[in-house]
Tab-separated table of C-alpha atoms and ligand atoms in Angstrom:
chain	number	residue	atom	x	y	z
A	18	UNK	CA	-3.181	-18.728	6.007
A	19	UNK	CA	-2.866	-15.049	5.084
A	20	UNK	CA	-5.842	-12.774	5.760
A	21	UNK	CA	-6.557	-10.562	2.750
A	22	UNK	CA	-5.897	-6.855	3.213
A	23	UNK	CA	-7.523	-3.976	1.369
A	24	UNK	CA	-5.909	-0.542	1.585
A	25	UNK	CA	-7.460	2.693	0.345
A	26	UNK	CA	-4.868	5.205	-0.848
A	27	UNK	CA	-6.709	8.499	-1.161
A	28	UNK	CA	-3.544	10.258	-2.366
A	29	UNK	CA	-3.916	14.080	-2.293
A	30	UNK	CA	-7.684	13.927	-2.671
A	31	UNK	CA	-10.564	14.638	-0.382
A	32	UNK	CA	-11.500	17.301	2.114
A	33	UNK	CA	-12.905	17.337	5.591
A	34	UNK	CA	-16.404	17.178	4.162
A	35	UNK	CA	-15.464	14.323	1.808
A	36	UNK	CA	-13.967	12.292	4.653
A	37	UNK	CA	-16.969	12.795	6.935
A	38	UNK	CA	-19.365	11.748	4.178
A	39	UNK	CA	-17.191	8.767	3.187
A	40	UNK	CA	-17.527	7.199	6.627
A	41	UNK	CA	-21.269	7.734	6.817
A	42	UNK	CA	-21.513	5.902	3.476
A	43	UNK	CA	-18.950	3.161	4.110
A	44	UNK	CA	-20.732	-0.107	4.826
A	45	UNK	CA	-18.316	-2.954	5.473
A	46	UNK	CA	-20.949	-5.579	6.187
A	47	UNK	CA	-19.894	-8.936	4.804
A	48	UNK	CA	-16.237	-7.890	4.497
A	49	UNK	CA	-13.876	-10.629	5.691
A	50	UNK	CA	-10.568	-8.932	4.916
A	51	UNK	CA	-8.581	-6.396	6.884
A	52	UNK	CA	-9.292	-2.836	5.714
A	53	UNK	CA	-6.995	0.195	5.929
A	54	UNK	CA	-7.751	3.791	4.965
A	55	UNK	CA	-4.774	6.053	4.154
A	56	UNK	CA	-5.758	9.747	4.041
A	57	UNK	CA	-3.497	12.789	3.746
A	58	UNK	CA	-1.859	13.809	7.044
A	59	UNK	CA	-4.368	16.545	8.035
A	60	UNK	CA	-7.193	13.977	8.085
A	61	UNK	CA	-5.460	11.337	10.199
A	62	UNK	CA	-7.324	12.430	13.331
A	63	UNK	CA	-10.679	12.422	11.600
A	64	UNK	CA	-10.118	8.954	10.126
A	65	UNK	CA	-8.742	7.702	13.467
A	66	UNK	CA	-12.003	8.770	15.137
A	67	UNK	CA	-14.082	7.073	12.453
A	68	UNK	CA	-11.990	3.891	12.787
A	69	UNK	CA	-12.426	3.879	16.551
A	70	UNK	CA	-16.183	4.311	16.263
A	71	UNK	CA	-16.724	1.645	13.615
A	72	UNK	CA	-13.964	-0.795	14.582
A	73	UNK	CA	-14.111	-2.118	11.032
A	74	UNK	CA	-10.897	-0.711	9.646
A	75	UNK	CA	-7.451	0.609	10.549
A	76	UNK	CA	-5.693	3.871	9.890
A	77	UNK	CA	-2.783	4.157	7.490
A	78	UNK	CA	-0.600	7.043	6.337
A	79	UNK	CA	0.758	7.663	2.853
A	80	UNK	CA	4.358	8.424	3.795
A	81	UNK	CA	6.653	9.178	6.735
A	82	UNK	CA	10.074	10.634	7.424
A	83	UNK	CA	13.052	8.350	7.832
A	84	UNK	CA	14.159	10.614	10.702
A	85	UNK	CA	12.752	10.355	14.247
A	86	UNK	CA	12.635	14.127	14.944
A	87	UNK	CA	14.398	17.406	14.399
A	88	UNK	CA	14.806	20.235	11.903
A	89	UNK	CA	13.023	18.661	8.928
A	90	UNK	CA	10.374	21.193	7.938
A	91	UNK	CA	7.268	19.630	6.445
A	92	UNK	CA	8.125	16.070	7.472
A	93	UNK	CA	6.095	13.727	9.682
A	94	UNK	CA	7.735	11.120	11.908
A	95	UNK	CA	6.678	7.591	12.780
A	96	UNK	CA	5.962	8.535	16.400
A	97	UNK	CA	3.644	11.365	15.228
A	98	UNK	CA	1.709	8.815	13.188
A	99	UNK	CA	1.478	6.524	16.202
A	100	UNK	CA	-0.037	9.382	18.201
A	101	UNK	CA	-3.102	9.037	15.963
A	102	UNK	CA	-3.236	5.234	16.309
A	103	UNK	CA	-1.903	4.774	12.804
A	104	UNK	CA	-1.100	1.109	12.125
A	105	UNK	CA	0.146	1.098	8.541
A	106	UNK	CA	2.222	3.444	6.411
A	107	UNK	CA	2.824	3.333	2.669
A	108	UNK	CA	6.504	3.655	1.743
A	109	UNK	CA	8.020	3.981	-1.722
A	110	UNK	CA	4.828	4.646	-3.656
A	111	UNK	CA	5.825	5.124	-7.310
A	112	UNK	CA	4.562	8.731	-7.186
A	113	UNK	CA	7.041	9.452	-4.385
A	114	UNK	CA	9.820	7.653	-6.245
A	115	UNK	CA	9.213	9.389	-9.590
A	116	UNK	CA	7.892	12.839	-8.578
A	117	UNK	CA	9.915	13.398	-5.407
A	118	UNK	CA	13.085	11.535	-6.293
A	119	UNK	CA	12.852	8.921	-3.535
A	120	UNK	CA	15.546	6.334	-4.129
A	121	UNK	CA	15.275	2.707	-3.094
A	122	UNK	CA	17.859	3.454	-0.377
A	123	UNK	CA	15.703	6.240	1.089
A	124	UNK	CA	12.595	4.067	0.862
A	125	UNK	CA	14.455	1.336	2.749
A	126	UNK	CA	15.289	3.789	5.551
A	127	UNK	CA	11.614	4.794	5.781
A	128	UNK	CA	10.646	1.113	5.914
A	129	UNK	CA	12.966	0.574	8.885
A	130	UNK	CA	11.853	3.792	10.627
A	131	UNK	CA	8.247	2.613	10.377
A	132	UNK	CA	8.978	-0.886	11.638
A	133	UNK	CA	11.166	0.238	14.511
A	134	UNK	CA	8.327	2.443	15.733
A	135	UNK	CA	5.856	-0.446	15.558
A	136	UNK	CA	4.084	0.574	12.353
A	137	UNK	CA	3.571	-1.882	9.519
A	138	UNK	CA	5.117	-0.524	6.314
A	139	UNK	CA	3.330	-1.180	3.018
A	140	UNK	CA	6.311	-1.246	0.658
A	141	UNK	CA	5.387	-0.418	-2.950
A	142	UNK	CA	7.402	-1.894	-5.779
A	143	UNK	CA	6.792	-2.032	-9.508
A	144	UNK	CA	8.163	-1.387	-12.962
A	145	UNK	CA	7.479	1.352	-15.526
A	146	UNK	CA	6.053	0.562	-18.949
A	147	UNK	CA	9.484	0.993	-20.511
A	148	UNK	CA	11.023	-1.433	-18.035
A	149	UNK	CA	8.279	-3.989	-18.715
A	150	UNK	CA	8.788	-3.678	-22.462
A	151	UNK	CA	12.492	-4.261	-21.939
A	152	UNK	CA	11.553	-7.389	-19.952
A	153	UNK	CA	13.214	-5.940	-16.870
A	154	UNK	CA	10.196	-6.257	-14.528
A	155	UNK	CA	11.685	-8.875	-12.198
A	156	UNK	CA	15.086	-7.204	-12.146
A	157	UNK	CA	13.528	-3.846	-11.139
A	158	UNK	CA	11.333	-5.394	-8.459
A	159	UNK	CA	14.264	-7.420	-7.118
A	160	UNK	CA	16.399	-4.278	-6.858
A	161	UNK	CA	13.644	-2.428	-4.980
A	162	UNK	CA	13.273	-5.331	-2.521
A	163	UNK	CA	17.022	-5.805	-2.152
A	164	UNK	CA	17.532	-2.214	-0.970
A	165	UNK	CA	15.295	-3.079	1.997
A	166	UNK	CA	16.723	-6.584	2.503
A	167	UNK	CA	20.180	-5.011	2.755
A	168	UNK	CA	19.317	-3.118	5.937
A	169	UNK	CA	16.857	-5.401	7.771
A	170	UNK	CA	17.563	-8.682	9.520
A	171	UNK	CA	15.985	-11.910	8.315
A	172	UNK	CA	12.927	-11.396	10.550
A	173	UNK	CA	12.455	-7.941	9.065
A	174	UNK	CA	9.893	-8.920	6.458
A	175	UNK	CA	7.647	-10.330	9.161
A	176	UNK	CA	5.888	-7.134	10.134
A	177	UNK	CA	5.439	-5.772	6.642
A	178	UNK	CA	3.175	-5.733	3.627
A	179	UNK	CA	4.360	-5.528	0.013
A	180	UNK	CA	2.299	-3.882	-2.738
A	181	UNK	CA	3.137	-4.754	-6.325
A	182	UNK	CA	2.036	-1.771	-8.371
A	183	UNK	CA	3.093	-1.756	-12.020
A	184	UNK	CA	3.550	1.965	-12.694
A	185	UNK	CA	1.843	1.688	-16.089
A	186	UNK	CA	-1.324	0.421	-14.392
A	187	UNK	CA	-1.645	3.196	-11.792
A	188	UNK	CA	-4.486	5.583	-12.523
A	189	UNK	CA	-4.508	4.563	-16.195
A	190	UNK	CA	-7.439	2.171	-16.266
A	191	UNK	CA	-5.006	-0.537	-17.468
A	192	UNK	CA	-4.637	-3.480	-15.098
A	193	UNK	CA	-2.089	-6.270	-15.224
A	194	UNK	CA	-3.895	-9.470	-16.167
A	195	UNK	CA	-4.361	-11.842	-13.236
A	196	UNK	CA	-1.658	-14.092	-14.727
A	197	UNK	CA	0.806	-11.243	-15.207
A	198	UNK	CA	0.249	-10.029	-11.654
A	199	UNK	CA	0.418	-13.541	-10.174
A	200	UNK	CA	3.779	-14.181	-11.854
A	201	UNK	CA	5.328	-11.098	-10.227
A	202	UNK	CA	3.664	-11.793	-6.858
A	203	UNK	CA	5.093	-15.334	-6.818
A	204	UNK	CA	8.513	-13.900	-7.676
A	205	UNK	CA	8.264	-11.340	-4.848
A	206	UNK	CA	7.327	-14.087	-2.392
A	207	UNK	CA	10.316	-16.128	-3.503
A	208	UNK	CA	12.556	-13.140	-2.703
A	209	UNK	CA	11.357	-12.799	0.895
A	210	UNK	CA	13.105	-15.876	2.235
A	211	UNK	CA	11.659	-18.119	4.940
A	212	UNK	CA	9.044	-15.583	5.977
A	213	UNK	CA	7.726	-15.125	2.455
A	214	UNK	CA	4.743	-17.397	3.010
A	215	UNK	CA	3.450	-15.144	5.820
A	216	UNK	CA	3.760	-11.758	4.112
A	217	UNK	CA	0.661	-10.193	2.553
A	218	UNK	CA	1.397	-9.129	-1.030
A	219	UNK	CA	-1.164	-6.678	-2.414
A	220	UNK	CA	-1.755	-5.766	-6.036
A	221	UNK	CA	-2.285	-2.128	-7.027
A	222	UNK	CA	-3.073	-0.391	-10.280
A	223	UNK	CA	-6.594	0.461	-11.467
A	224	UNK	CA	-8.262	-2.090	-9.186
A	225	UNK	CA	-12.061	-1.802	-9.202
A	226	UNK	CA	-14.962	-4.050	-8.261
A	227	UNK	CA	-15.173	-5.277	-11.865
A	228	UNK	CA	-11.641	-6.742	-11.872
A	229	UNK	CA	-10.982	-7.397	-8.167
A	230	UNK	CA	-12.423	-10.885	-7.899
A	231	UNK	CA	-10.256	-12.471	-10.601
A	232	UNK	CA	-7.142	-10.789	-9.219
A	233	UNK	CA	-7.880	-11.989	-5.675
A	234	UNK	CA	-8.441	-15.529	-6.974
A	235	UNK	CA	-4.691	-15.787	-7.692
A	236	UNK	CA	-2.669	-17.796	-5.173
A	237	UNK	CA	-0.215	-15.033	-4.274
A	238	UNK	CA	-2.481	-11.964	-4.450
A	239	UNK	CA	-3.567	-11.166	-0.898
A	240	UNK	CA	-5.621	-8.037	-1.509
A	241	UNK	CA	-5.123	-4.627	-3.049
A	242	UNK	CA	-3.873	-1.089	-2.653
A	243	UNK	CA	-6.665	0.928	-4.243
A	244	UNK	CA	-6.293	4.510	-5.443
A	245	UNK	CA	-9.008	6.109	-7.565
A	246	UNK	CA	-11.718	3.549	-6.780
A	247	UNK	CA	-11.206	4.023	-3.036
A	248	UNK	CA	-12.672	7.538	-3.234
A	249	UNK	CA	-16.130	6.024	-3.672
A	250	UNK	CA	-17.235	4.370	-0.419
A	251	UNK	CA	-19.664	2.007	-2.164
A	252	UNK	CA	-17.169	0.901	-4.796
A	253	UNK	CA	-14.405	0.459	-2.210
A	254	UNK	CA	-16.661	-1.695	-0.026
A	255	UNK	CA	-17.516	-3.818	-3.094
A	256	UNK	CA	-13.793	-4.364	-3.737
A	257	UNK	CA	-13.323	-5.320	-0.068
A	258	UNK	CA	-16.172	-7.839	-0.349
A	259	UNK	CA	-14.445	-9.446	-3.344
A	260	UNK	CA	-11.600	-10.611	-1.089
A	261	UNK	CA	-12.448	-13.787	0.791
B	11	PGA	P1	-5.134	3.477	-8.796
B	11	PGA	O1	-3.914	3.799	-7.818
B	11	PGA	O2	-5.989	2.445	-8.139
B	11	PGA	O3	-5.829	4.795	-8.985
B	11	PGA	O4	-4.534	2.967	-10.080
B	11	PGA	C1	-3.297	2.785	-7.063
B	11	PGA	C2	-2.163	3.353	-6.276
B	11	PGA	O5	-1.450	4.240	-6.775
B	11	PGA	O6	-1.933	2.958	-5.127
């Protein structure tokens, strides 16, 4: 039985004041799923403190370096994230792939760097609108997964989370229908080998409290990676409550 997981991806939003207010407003009563909050790097310490005080959620980061240390100005390593009790780290978000040129090979290296340090990577995969229209969704997702499969051993999917995020649904208000999402989630699970049944596969792309319940009712949707709607503590808690 997989426990649902809800991850808030704040992206490059928020401020110190925003983060402090968010945690005074966040009420996770009645939430049965795991909850992760992924702020920008400067707020890791603040969110770590809030997580320690409340005990109701874990800390995640939005990215990491594939390198352990050295002359890589601006980068943040896995061990630096661990210093703040970070448990999860997003790798391969479509914004990093499309805006910062991250290839599937680089994303795979980040995935391994996270795992080797003891972090749980949340690997994002998903197709663009053009790729969906060309009926290449499964091919694209398979390629993104394969780049990771190529450099991990068969147990490598065990300590990991996958997030299926169709690029055309991110921040657009358009969501994949529950059936569309379920079909890709089932495909992803089939690609993960023997350990597939244990891996949490999250859906992401314009998730809100109004559409969360029907998405989470699907057999292979184990929660969500939430962007825009996670900036509102009340709305995010509602989405968390929808996962049972
Ligand atoms: P969204 O973003 O919920 O704003 O669509 C999701 C994501 O990019 O992780």
